Amino acid sequence: AHRPGDMHDPLRGNRVREKRYAFDYAFDVGTTQAEIYSLTTRSLVDGVLEGFNATVFAYGATGAGKTYTMIGETHNPGIMVLTLQDLFQRIQDSKRAEYEFKVTFNYLEVYNENIRDLLSPESVYLDLREDPVKGMCVAGISDWEVTSAGEIMELLRRGNRHRTQEPTAANAFSSRSHAVLQVTVQRTERTPDTSTPVRVAKLSLIDLAGSERAAKTKNQGIRMIEGANINRSLLALGNCINALGDRAVGGKGAYVP
């Protein structure tokens, strides 16, 4: 008799393989939102103010608690809220008095492979285009200039009311779309000089829709179509991350989709 996974077992040797995963941190149910933010996201804020792009997203199965972790509640805010509060606090820090900052943001959802502006819900679906200056951007999306975390919070709550949610057998408040909050920070020196460099960075905070199994969610009709599109987009994201990882370890020719 051979154990499952034994390389000498012709029936199972190539089917059952040990998989190992590496995690920076593992949190239990008693971990607070502030602790999760401190260990996963806080270190990115200074880099954004220095001109480096950053992305934070919650990924997992439907009902895992991604929206709660990213957005949270009024009395227990999530990563999006805590990040923005920290960002504006550091902008106001006296050590950064030699700089001026301009902060703009937009908030969108990707629903059934279509892009919609959550802050202008009456608008039509938008197109993703490549701009020679801005790079990849969403044409026609509304950008809002803000001066405090409170302003963004109010607009964030407004946008969340327009996000697509429907109940399934696996989650009574299932997000049927990916929500992307993109904050753009522009930094200039206060010294008046025509050659003063301008640094621009983008911070993307993303609440992904959850991966689904139709057998678990018991979805039919439009819910099943939504689930298929969610899984397809998550697969595309995984392929992109794998390609970036391959390039980072020396795979210079790796194609990034």
Backbone as JSON, one array per atom type, in Angstrom:
{
  "sequence": "AHRPGDMHDPLRGNRVREKRYAFDYAFDVGTTQAEIYSLTTRSLVDGVLEGFNATVFAYGATGAGKTYTMIGETHNPGIMVLTLQDLFQRIQDSKRAEYEFKVTFNYLEVYNENIRDLLSPESVYLDLREDPVKGMCVAGISDWEVTSAGEIMELLRRGNRHRTQEPTAANAFSSRSHAVLQVTVQRTERTPDTSTPVRVAKLSLIDLAGSERAAKTKNQGIRMIEGANINRSLLALGNCINALGDRAVGGKGAYVP",
  "N": [[0.85, -1.19, 0.0], [0.42, 2.25, -0.72], [1.01, 5.55, 0.43], [-1.14, 8.42, -0.05], [0.08, 10.65, -2.45], [2.59, 9.61, -2.52], [5.5, 9.31, -4.41], [5.98, 6.97, -5.69], [3.6, 5.88, -6.23], [1.69, 5.23, -8.89], [-0.85, 6.12, -9.46], [-1.49, 8.23, -7.81], [0.71, 9.82, -7.48], [1.22, 12.11, -9.09], [-0.91, 13.68, -8.58], [-1.59, 14.4, -5.97], [-0.07, 16.76, -4.18], [2.17, 18.31, -1.93], [1.49, 21.5, -0.68], [2.76, 24.64, 0.1], [2.44, 27.66, 1.94], [3.3, 31.03, 2.5], [3.01, 33.45, 5.0], [2.92, 36.8, 6.15], [1.65, 37.62, 8.47], [-0.75, 36.18, 10.71], [-4.03, 36.46, 11.74], [-6.27, 36.26, 14.53], [-9.72, 35.9, 15.68], [-9.88, 37.79, 17.66], [-8.35, 39.95, 17.0], [-7.93, 43.42, 16.54], [-9.26, 46.04, 14.39], [-7.52, 48.18, 14.23], [-5.07, 47.0, 14.89], [-4.69, 45.25, 12.73], [-4.5, 47.1, 10.65], [-2.17, 48.48, 11.48], [-0.16, 46.54, 11.2], [-0.23, 45.79, 8.55], [-0.66, 47.89, 6.68], [0.02, 50.51, 7.48], [2.74, 51.14, 7.14], [2.96, 51.84, 4.49], [2.12, 54.41, 4.04], [3.96, 56.59, 4.39], [5.62, 56.14, 2.2], [3.88, 56.69, 0.07], [3.57, 59.46, 0.38], [6.08, 60.18, -0.35], [6.09, 59.75, -3.0], [5.7, 57.19, -4.06], [3.8, 54.61, -5.55], [1.1, 52.63, -4.19], [-0.75, 49.72, -3.26], [-3.52, 48.22, -1.67], [-5.39, 45.41, -1.01], [-8.29, 43.42, -0.19], [-8.72, 40.01, -0.25], [-10.49, 37.0, -0.82], [-12.76, 34.28, 0.01], [-16.35, 34.47, -0.54], [-18.19, 36.06, 2.01], [-16.15, 36.09, 3.86], [-15.4, 38.34, 5.24], [-14.25, 40.57, 4.07], [-15.19, 43.16, 3.24], [-15.88, 44.24, 5.71], [-13.35, 44.34, 6.91], [-12.01, 46.16, 5.22], [-13.67, 48.47, 5.1], [-15.29, 48.62, 7.43], [-17.11, 49.77, 10.33], [-18.97, 52.63, 11.58], [-18.24, 53.09, 14.27], [-16.12, 51.44, 14.44], [-13.83, 51.61, 12.47], [-12.46, 50.51, 9.27], [-9.63, 49.44, 7.22], [-9.53, 51.24, 5.01], [-10.55, 53.67, 6.06], [-8.86, 54.12, 8.29], [-6.38, 54.33, 7.03], [-6.66, 56.68, 5.5], [-7.11, 58.58, 7.5], [-4.64, 58.5, 8.77], [-3.0, 59.29, 6.66], [-3.73, 62.03, 6.18], [-3.12, 63.05, 8.67], [-0.35, 62.83, 8.7], [0.29, 64.5, 6.6], [-0.33, 66.92, 7.72], [1.61, 67.07, 9.57], [4.16, 68.78, 11.28], [6.76, 68.4, 10.47], [6.66, 68.23, 7.78], [6.43, 70.7, 6.73], [7.69, 72.02, 4.68], [6.54, 71.3, 2.33], [3.8, 71.29, -0.01], [0.63, 69.8, -0.37], [-1.64, 68.21, -2.56], [-4.64, 66.54, -2.61], [-6.58, 64.24, -4.27], [-9.36, 62.13, -5.14], [-11.05, 59.18, -6.35], [-13.87, 56.95, -6.67], [-14.87, 53.81, -7.5], [-16.74, 51.04, -8.92], [-16.39, 47.69, -10.12], [-18.5, 45.92, -11.92], [-19.8, 43.01, -13.16], [-17.81, 43.06, -15.13], [-17.98, 45.66, -15.97], [-17.37, 49.16, -15.54], [-18.25, 51.46, -13.05], [-19.0, 54.68, -11.79], [-19.09, 55.29, -8.47], [-19.62, 57.63, -7.13], [-21.01, 59.13, -8.85], [-23.58, 57.87, -9.57], [-25.57, 57.95, -11.5], [-24.34, 58.07, -13.9], [-23.18, 56.66, -17.06], [-21.76, 53.42, -17.96], [-18.21, 53.28, -17.69], [-15.07, 53.65, -19.54], [-11.93, 51.95, -19.64], [-8.86, 53.34, -20.26], [-5.69, 54.05, -21.87], [-3.64, 56.6, -21.05], [-1.23, 58.9, -22.38], [0.14, 60.43, -20.52], [-0.97, 60.06, -17.89], [-1.04, 57.32, -17.78], [-2.65, 54.14, -17.34], [-6.07, 54.74, -17.01], [-9.4, 55.63, -15.91], [-11.69, 56.73, -18.11], [-13.6, 59.67, -17.89], [-14.34, 59.49, -15.22], [-15.31, 60.89, -12.04], [-13.28, 63.09, -10.27], [-12.44, 64.05, -7.02], [-11.43, 66.75, -5.06], [-10.0, 66.94, -1.9], [-9.56, 67.98, 1.53], [-9.38, 66.86, 3.98], [-9.62, 63.88, 6.04], [-12.19, 63.47, 6.91], [-13.84, 64.55, 4.9], [-13.44, 62.73, 2.81], [-14.45, 60.46, 4.04], [-17.18, 60.99, 4.25], [-17.92, 61.1, 1.55], [-17.2, 58.54, 0.86], [-19.0, 56.98, 2.32], [-21.31, 57.79, 1.01], [-20.83, 56.75, -1.56], [-20.76, 53.99, -1.0], [-23.4, 53.42, -0.54], [-24.4, 53.11, -3.04], [-23.25, 50.9, -4.04], [-23.26, 47.65, -5.56], [-25.03, 45.13, -4.07], [-26.22, 41.93, -3.11], [-28.24, 39.32, -1.68], [-27.04, 35.97, -1.06], [-27.0, 32.36, -0.74], [-24.77, 31.91, 0.72], [-24.0, 34.3, 1.83], [-25.58, 36.93, 3.3], [-25.27, 39.6, 2.74], [-23.87, 40.0, 0.3], [-21.24, 41.35, -1.59], [-21.44, 42.25, -4.9], [-19.63, 43.25, -6.61], [-16.36, 44.6, -7.36], [-14.84, 47.03, -5.4], [-13.1, 50.04, -5.76], [-11.11, 52.37, -4.28], [-9.34, 55.1, -5.11], [-6.71, 57.11, -4.3], [-5.04, 60.05, -5.06], [-2.01, 61.63, -4.55], [-0.4, 64.64, -4.68], [2.67, 66.2, -4.49], [4.42, 69.18, -3.86], [7.18, 71.46, -3.55], [7.3, 74.17, -1.24], [8.87, 76.34, -1.83], [9.05, 78.9, -4.14], [9.73, 78.16, -7.37], [10.51, 77.74, -10.71], [11.51, 75.35, -11.53], [10.77, 73.53, -9.68], [10.37, 70.28, -8.53], [7.63, 68.01, -9.01], [5.95, 65.55, -7.28], [4.01, 62.7, -7.75], [1.77, 60.35, -6.51], [-0.12, 57.3, -6.32], [-2.54, 55.84, -4.3], [-4.17, 52.92, -3.92], [-7.02, 51.46, -2.64], [-8.69, 48.55, -2.16], [-11.63, 46.7, -2.19], [-12.31, 43.62, -2.83], [-14.73, 41.61, -4.59], [-16.02, 38.48, -3.38], [-14.65, 35.22, -4.05], [-16.53, 32.49, -5.46], [-18.5, 29.47, -5.17], [-20.84, 27.91, -7.06], [-22.34, 25.79, -6.09], [-22.33, 26.19, -3.38], [-23.34, 28.78, -2.99], [-25.76, 28.58, -4.23], [-26.6, 29.98, -6.42], [-28.51, 31.34, -9.13], [-29.52, 32.27, -12.48], [-29.13, 35.75, -12.87], [-27.52, 36.09, -10.61], [-25.8, 33.92, -10.82], [-24.43, 34.56, -13.16], [-23.14, 36.87, -12.29], [-21.45, 35.72, -10.34], [-19.8, 34.12, -11.95], [-18.46, 36.08, -13.44], [-17.14, 37.41, -11.38], [-15.38, 35.4, -10.44], [-13.87, 35.04, -12.76], [-12.56, 37.52, -13.05], [-11.06, 37.55, -10.7], [-9.34, 35.44, -11.2], [-7.88, 36.53, -13.32], [-6.6, 38.59, -11.92], [-5.01, 37.05, -10.2], [-3.31, 35.82, -12.08], [-1.94, 38.07, -12.99], [-0.58, 38.9, -10.65], [1.05, 36.66, -10.23], [2.66, 36.81, -12.51], [3.99, 39.24, -12.03], [5.37, 38.49, -9.76], [7.06, 36.5, -10.82], [8.64, 38.07, -12.49], [9.89, 39.65, -10.6], [11.7, 37.93, -9.43], [13.58, 37.52, -11.32], [12.58, 36.76, -13.77], [12.7, 38.19, -16.46], [11.48, 38.23, -18.93], [8.86, 37.77, -18.45], [5.44, 37.97, -19.17], [3.18, 40.45, -18.24], [-0.12, 40.42, -17.65]],
  "CA": [[0.0, 0.0, 0.0], [1.17, 3.49, -0.8], [0.33, 6.72, 0.95], [-1.48, 9.43, -1.07], [1.16, 11.59, -2.68], [3.84, 8.9, -2.66], [5.95, 9.43, -5.78], [5.99, 5.64, -6.29], [2.21, 5.51, -6.5], [1.43, 5.73, -10.25], [-2.18, 6.71, -9.56], [-1.63, 9.43, -7.0], [1.96, 10.55, -7.37], [1.18, 13.39, -9.77], [-2.17, 14.36, -8.31], [-1.62, 14.95, -4.62], [1.22, 17.35, -3.89], [2.18, 19.2, -0.78], [1.54, 22.92, -1.0], [3.17, 25.46, 1.23], [2.13, 29.07, 1.78], [4.01, 31.89, 3.46], [2.23, 34.61, 5.41], [3.62, 37.71, 7.06], [0.93, 37.61, 9.75], [-2.03, 35.47, 10.78], [-4.81, 37.11, 12.8], [-7.42, 35.51, 15.02], [-10.96, 36.68, 15.76], [-9.75, 38.84, 18.66], [-7.51, 41.03, 16.51], [-8.69, 44.63, 16.27], [-9.04, 46.67, 13.09], [-6.32, 49.01, 14.35], [-3.9, 46.12, 14.86], [-4.53, 44.78, 11.36], [-3.99, 48.24, 9.88], [-0.81, 48.79, 11.89], [0.79, 45.52, 10.76], [-0.32, 45.5, 7.12], [-0.84, 49.02, 5.76], [0.55, 51.79, 7.96], [4.09, 51.39, 6.63], [2.9, 52.31, 3.11], [1.68, 55.81, 3.94], [5.11, 57.47, 4.18], [6.07, 55.95, 0.83], [2.97, 57.42, -0.81], [3.9, 60.88, 0.48], [7.37, 60.38, -1.01], [5.92, 59.6, -4.44], [5.63, 55.8, -4.47], [2.45, 54.05, -5.63], [0.84, 51.51, -3.28], [-2.07, 49.09, -3.4], [-3.93, 47.31, -0.6], [-6.7, 44.83, -1.32], [-8.76, 42.28, 0.59], [-9.03, 38.91, -1.16], [-10.93, 35.8, -0.12], [-14.06, 33.71, -0.37], [-17.52, 35.26, -0.17], [-18.56, 35.94, 3.41], [-14.97, 35.99, 4.72], [-15.26, 39.56, 6.04], [-13.38, 41.53, 3.37], [-15.75, 44.51, 3.31], [-15.76, 44.7, 7.09], [-11.95, 44.67, 7.15], [-11.6, 47.33, 4.45], [-14.5, 49.64, 5.37], [-15.65, 48.6, 8.83], [-18.32, 50.45, 10.77], [-18.72, 53.99, 12.06], [-17.55, 53.04, 15.56], [-14.99, 50.51, 14.33], [-13.46, 51.78, 11.06], [-11.55, 49.55, 8.66], [-8.35, 49.88, 6.68], [-9.69, 52.43, 4.18], [-10.73, 54.84, 6.93], [-7.66, 54.34, 9.1], [-5.31, 54.78, 6.14], [-6.89, 58.08, 5.13], [-6.89, 59.39, 8.69], [-3.19, 58.56, 8.97], [-2.44, 60.06, 5.55], [-3.92, 63.46, 6.42], [-2.4, 63.42, 9.88], [1.06, 62.99, 8.35], [0.39, 65.69, 5.77], [-0.36, 68.07, 8.62], [2.76, 66.98, 10.47], [5.02, 69.97, 11.15], [8.01, 68.05, 9.8], [6.47, 68.31, 6.33], [6.01, 72.08, 6.47], [8.32, 72.55, 3.47], [5.82, 70.8, 1.16], [2.36, 71.47, -0.18], [0.02, 68.58, -0.89], [-2.98, 68.24, -3.14], [-5.17, 65.19, -2.55], [-7.82, 63.98, -5.0], [-9.68, 60.71, -5.13], [-12.26, 58.71, -7.01], [-14.38, 55.71, -6.08], [-15.58, 53.11, -8.56], [-16.96, 49.61, -8.77], [-16.35, 46.87, -11.33], [-19.64, 45.01, -11.79], [-19.96, 42.25, -14.4], [-16.79, 43.53, -16.07], [-18.28, 47.05, -16.34], [-16.89, 50.12, -14.55], [-19.26, 52.46, -12.71], [-18.57, 55.69, -10.82], [-19.97, 55.21, -7.31], [-19.96, 58.97, -6.68], [-21.94, 59.65, -9.86], [-24.24, 56.61, -9.95], [-26.45, 58.12, -12.65], [-23.53, 58.08, -15.12], [-23.14, 55.41, -17.82], [-20.54, 52.65, -17.72], [-17.01, 54.01, -18.13], [-14.07, 52.87, -20.25], [-10.55, 51.97, -19.17], [-8.01, 53.76, -21.38], [-4.29, 54.34, -21.56], [-3.29, 58.0, -21.32], [0.23, 59.02, -22.5], [0.7, 61.1, -19.33], [-1.46, 59.45, -16.66], [-1.0, 55.87, -17.83], [-3.98, 53.55, -17.37], [-7.02, 55.53, -16.23], [-10.81, 55.45, -16.26], [-12.13, 57.95, -18.8], [-14.87, 60.23, -17.47], [-14.66, 59.33, -13.8], [-15.26, 62.15, -11.29], [-12.21, 63.22, -9.28], [-12.82, 64.99, -5.96], [-10.33, 67.28, -4.27], [-10.39, 66.96, -0.49], [-8.54, 68.53, 2.43], [-9.4, 66.16, 5.27], [-10.13, 62.52, 5.99], [-13.63, 63.52, 7.1], [-14.5, 64.76, 3.62], [-13.43, 61.47, 2.08], [-15.33, 59.51, 4.72], [-18.56, 61.29, 3.88], [-18.11, 60.67, 0.17], [-17.08, 57.08, 0.85], [-20.3, 56.45, 2.76], [-22.26, 58.02, -0.08], [-20.56, 55.79, -2.61], [-21.1, 52.63, -0.57], [-24.85, 53.22, -0.65], [-24.71, 52.8, -4.42], [-22.56, 49.69, -4.45], [-24.15, 46.53, -5.85], [-25.04, 44.05, -3.09], [-27.38, 41.06, -3.19], [-28.07, 38.15, -0.81], [-26.88, 34.62, -1.6], [-27.11, 31.36, 0.31], [-23.53, 31.92, 1.49], [-23.75, 35.61, 2.43], [-26.79, 37.74, 3.2], [-24.91, 40.94, 2.25], [-22.77, 39.71, -0.61], [-20.84, 42.37, -2.55], [-21.43, 41.66, -6.23], [-18.7, 44.03, -7.41], [-15.11, 45.03, -6.75], [-14.85, 48.47, -5.13], [-11.74, 50.59, -5.8], [-10.92, 53.75, -3.84], [-8.0, 55.5, -5.55], [-6.32, 58.42, -3.79], [-3.86, 60.6, -5.72], [-1.34, 62.64, -3.73], [0.58, 65.44, -5.44], [3.51, 66.94, -3.56], [5.32, 70.19, -4.41], [7.9, 72.23, -2.54], [6.72, 75.49, -1.03], [9.77, 77.35, -2.39], [8.65, 79.22, -5.51], [10.81, 77.91, -8.33], [9.93, 77.15, -11.92], [12.02, 73.99, -11.71], [10.4, 72.72, -8.52], [9.82, 68.99, -8.94], [6.32, 67.6, -8.49], [5.85, 64.1, -7.13], [2.62, 62.23, -7.75], [1.64, 58.94, -6.15], [-1.49, 56.8, -6.22], [-2.82, 54.83, -3.28], [-5.41, 52.21, -4.27], [-7.58, 50.63, -1.57], [-9.62, 47.75, -2.96], [-12.46, 45.67, -1.55], [-12.68, 42.7, -3.9], [-15.85, 40.69, -4.39], [-15.51, 37.19, -2.96], [-14.74, 34.07, -4.94], [-17.75, 31.75, -5.17], [-18.85, 28.18, -5.76], [-22.29, 27.92, -7.27], [-22.96, 24.77, -5.25], [-22.46, 26.74, -2.03], [-24.18, 29.98, -2.99], [-27.05, 28.23, -4.84], [-26.95, 31.07, -7.32], [-29.14, 31.05, -10.41], [-29.82, 33.46, -13.27], [-28.2, 36.87, -12.85], [-26.54, 35.87, -9.55], [-24.79, 32.99, -11.33], [-23.62, 35.32, -14.11], [-22.27, 37.71, -11.47], [-20.43, 34.88, -9.74], [-18.85, 33.71, -12.99], [-17.63, 37.25, -13.76], [-16.28, 37.65, -10.22], [-14.31, 34.41, -10.45], [-13.02, 35.29, -13.92], [-11.7, 38.68, -12.78], [-10.1, 37.17, -9.66], [-8.33, 34.62, -11.87], [-7.02, 37.46, -14.05], [-5.77, 39.25, -10.92], [-4.01, 36.07, -9.77], [-2.32, 35.68, -13.15], [-1.12, 39.29, -13.0], [0.3, 38.86, -9.48], [2.05, 35.62, -10.47], [3.61, 37.32, -13.5], [4.82, 40.23, -11.35], [6.27, 37.74, -8.88], [8.09, 35.87, -11.65], [9.56, 39.12, -12.96], [10.65, 40.14, -9.46], [12.77, 36.97, -9.09], [14.52, 37.36, -12.42], [11.93, 36.39, -15.02], [12.6, 39.46, -17.17], [10.63, 38.14, -20.09], [7.5, 37.39, -18.04], [4.4, 38.88, -19.64], [2.26, 40.85, -17.19], [-1.41, 40.69, -18.3]],
  "C": [[0.89, 1.24, 0.0], [0.35, 4.62, -0.22], [-0.03, 7.67, -0.18], [-0.33, 10.42, -1.21], [2.51, 10.93, -2.81], [4.26, 8.91, -4.13], [6.01, 8.08, -6.48], [4.59, 5.14, -6.6], [1.83, 6.06, -7.87], [0.07, 6.41, -10.38], [-2.28, 8.05, -8.86], [-0.4, 10.33, -7.0], [1.94, 11.92, -7.98], [-0.06, 14.19, -9.46], [-2.19, 15.03, -6.95], [-0.22, 15.46, -4.28], [1.11, 18.28, -2.68], [2.3, 20.64, -1.24], [1.88, 23.7, 0.26], [2.89, 26.92, 0.92], [2.85, 29.85, 2.87], [3.17, 33.13, 3.74], [3.08, 35.5, 6.31], [2.99, 37.68, 8.45], [-0.32, 36.75, 9.6], [-2.78, 36.03, 11.98], [-5.96, 36.21, 13.24], [-8.61, 36.45, 15.19], [-10.87, 37.82, 16.77], [-8.91, 40.02, 18.21], [-8.36, 42.24, 16.14], [-8.38, 45.17, 14.87], [-7.74, 47.5, 13.12], [-5.04, 48.18, 14.28], [-3.63, 45.61, 13.45], [-3.96, 45.89, 10.5], [-2.52, 48.5, 10.2], [0.2, 47.82, 11.31], [0.79, 45.3, 9.25], [-0.22, 46.73, 6.21], [-0.12, 50.29, 6.19], [1.9, 52.13, 7.34], [4.1, 51.93, 5.21], [2.67, 53.81, 3.0], [2.85, 56.75, 3.68], [5.62, 57.35, 2.75], [5.2, 56.69, -0.17], [3.29, 58.9, -0.8], [5.25, 61.21, -0.16], [7.29, 60.15, -2.51], [5.84, 58.17, -4.95], [4.17, 55.32, -4.5], [2.31, 52.87, -4.66], [-0.57, 51.0, -3.49], [-2.32, 48.15, -2.23], [-5.28, 46.73, -1.01], [-7.01, 43.64, -0.42], [-9.26, 41.22, -0.38], [-9.48, 37.71, -0.34], [-12.3, 35.35, -0.58], [-15.2, 34.62, 0.08], [-17.88, 35.01, 1.3], [-17.39, 35.9, 4.37], [-14.76, 37.24, 5.58], [-14.39, 40.62, 5.39], [-13.9, 42.96, 3.49], [-15.65, 45.07, 4.72], [-14.32, 45.11, 7.39], [-11.54, 45.95, 6.45], [-12.37, 48.59, 4.84], [-14.88, 49.74, 6.84], [-16.97, 49.29, 9.12], [-17.95, 51.82, 11.33], [-17.9, 53.98, 13.35], [-16.32, 52.13, 15.54], [-14.48, 50.52, 12.89], [-12.43, 50.77, 10.58], [-10.33, 50.21, 8.06], [-8.47, 51.13, 5.83], [-9.73, 53.69, 5.04], [-9.45, 55.14, 7.7], [-6.49, 54.83, 8.26], [-5.45, 56.26, 5.81], [-6.69, 59.02, 6.32], [-5.39, 59.58, 8.93], [-2.52, 59.41, 7.9], [-2.55, 61.56, 5.82], [-3.22, 63.93, 7.69], [-0.93, 63.66, 9.56], [1.28, 64.19, 7.44], [0.45, 66.94, 6.64], [0.81, 68.11, 9.59], [3.7, 68.17, 10.22], [6.33, 69.66, 10.44], [7.89, 68.16, 8.28], [6.05, 69.73, 5.92], [6.61, 72.64, 5.18], [7.59, 72.11, 2.2], [4.36, 71.24, 1.17], [1.81, 70.2, -0.84], [-1.35, 68.87, -1.47], [-3.47, 66.8, -3.21], [-6.5, 65.13, -3.31], [-8.11, 62.49, -4.94], [-10.91, 60.44, -5.98], [-12.63, 57.35, -6.44], [-15.25, 55.02, -7.12], [-15.84, 51.66, -8.17], [-16.85, 48.95, -10.14], [-17.41, 45.79, -11.15], [-19.88, 44.32, -13.14], [-19.06, 42.77, -15.51], [-17.05, 44.94, -16.58], [-17.88, 47.97, -15.19], [-17.94, 51.2, -14.32], [-18.73, 53.39, -11.63], [-19.55, 55.69, -9.66], [-20.37, 56.58, -6.78], [-20.8, 59.72, -7.7], [-22.73, 58.48, -10.41], [-25.16, 56.73, -11.16], [-25.68, 58.07, -13.97], [-23.56, 56.71, -15.79], [-21.87, 54.65, -17.44], [-19.35, 53.35, -18.36], [-16.0, 53.05, -18.77], [-12.7, 53.03, -19.6], [-9.65, 52.27, -20.37], [-6.59, 54.03, -20.9], [-3.96, 55.75, -22.01], [-1.77, 58.13, -21.4], [0.89, 59.66, -21.29], [0.31, 60.36, -18.05], [-1.28, 57.94, -16.63], [-2.41, 55.32, -17.93], [-4.92, 54.36, -16.47], [-8.43, 55.25, -16.73], [-11.31, 56.76, -16.85], [-13.49, 58.39, -18.27], [-15.21, 60.09, -16.01], [-14.5, 60.66, -13.08], [-14.16, 62.09, -10.24], [-12.58, 64.33, -8.3], [-11.59, 65.43, -5.2], [-10.79, 67.45, -2.82], [-9.23, 67.48, 0.35], [-8.52, 67.85, 3.79], [-9.95, 64.74, 5.07], [-11.65, 62.5, 6.14], [-14.39, 63.72, 5.81], [-14.55, 63.47, 2.82], [-14.39, 60.47, 2.71], [-16.79, 59.73, 4.33], [-18.85, 60.84, 2.46], [-18.03, 59.15, 0.04], [-18.39, 56.43, 1.29], [-21.36, 56.64, 1.68], [-22.08, 56.99, -1.2], [-20.96, 54.38, -2.25], [-22.6, 52.36, -0.65], [-25.25, 52.83, -2.06], [-24.03, 51.52, -4.91], [-23.53, 48.52, -4.6], [-23.98, 45.43, -4.82], [-26.33, 43.26, -3.23], [-27.16, 39.87, -2.26], [-27.86, 36.87, -1.61], [-27.01, 33.65, -0.43], [-25.88, 31.36, 1.22], [-23.31, 33.23, 2.24], [-24.97, 36.5, 2.22], [-26.52, 39.14, 2.66], [-23.73, 40.83, 1.3], [-22.5, 40.88, -1.55], [-20.73, 41.71, -3.91], [-20.48, 42.4, -7.16], [-17.41, 44.24, -6.63], [-15.18, 46.55, -6.57], [-13.42, 48.98, -5.02], [-11.77, 52.06, -5.39], [-9.49, 54.14, -4.2], [-7.74, 56.95, -5.12], [-5.03, 58.85, -4.48], [-3.29, 61.74, -4.88], [-0.28, 63.33, -4.57], [1.35, 66.32, -4.46], [4.42, 67.91, -4.3], [6.01, 70.93, -3.27], [7.31, 73.63, -2.44], [7.59, 76.59, -1.64], [9.38, 77.66, -3.83], [9.82, 79.1, -6.48], [10.21, 77.22, -9.53], [10.38, 75.72, -12.15], [11.69, 73.08, -10.54], [9.79, 71.39, -8.96], [8.48, 68.7, -8.28], [6.3, 66.08, -8.42], [4.39, 63.71, -7.0], [2.61, 60.74, -7.44], [0.17, 58.57, -6.05], [-1.56, 55.7, -5.18], [-4.17, 54.2, -3.61], [-5.81, 51.28, -3.13], [-8.77, 49.88, -2.15], [-10.32, 46.7, -2.1], [-12.97, 44.76, -2.66], [-13.96, 41.94, -3.56], [-15.27, 39.31, -4.09], [-15.64, 36.11, -4.01], [-15.89, 33.18, -4.5], [-17.76, 30.37, -5.81], [-20.37, 28.14, -5.87], [-23.0, 26.91, -6.38], [-23.19, 25.27, -3.83], [-23.42, 27.92, -1.98], [-25.58, 29.71, -3.5], [-27.56, 29.34, -5.77], [-27.58, 30.56, -8.61], [-29.35, 32.37, -11.16], [-28.74, 34.51, -13.17], [-27.15, 36.7, -11.76], [-25.44, 34.92, -10.02], [-23.87, 33.69, -12.33], [-22.65, 36.22, -13.35], [-21.13, 36.89, -10.89], [-19.37, 34.44, -10.74], [-17.92, 34.87, -13.34], [-16.68, 37.59, -12.61], [-15.1, 36.69, -10.24], [-13.34, 34.64, -11.61], [-12.06, 36.45, -13.65], [-10.68, 38.37, -11.69], [-9.0, 36.28, -10.23], [-7.35, 35.5, -12.63], [-6.08, 38.19, -13.09], [-4.66, 38.31, -10.45], [-2.92, 35.88, -10.81], [-1.38, 36.87, -13.2], [-0.12, 39.27, -11.84], [1.4, 37.81, -9.67], [3.11, 36.1, -11.46], [4.54, 38.37, -12.88], [5.82, 39.55, -10.43], [7.39, 37.08, -9.65], [9.11, 36.88, -12.12], [10.45, 39.6, -11.83], [11.82, 39.22, -9.11], [13.65, 36.66, -10.3], [13.89, 36.97, -13.74], [11.66, 37.62, -15.88], [11.64, 39.4, -18.34], [9.18, 37.82, -19.76], [6.5, 38.44, -18.52], [3.45, 39.18, -18.49], [0.93, 41.22, -17.84], [-2.09, 41.92, -17.72]]
}
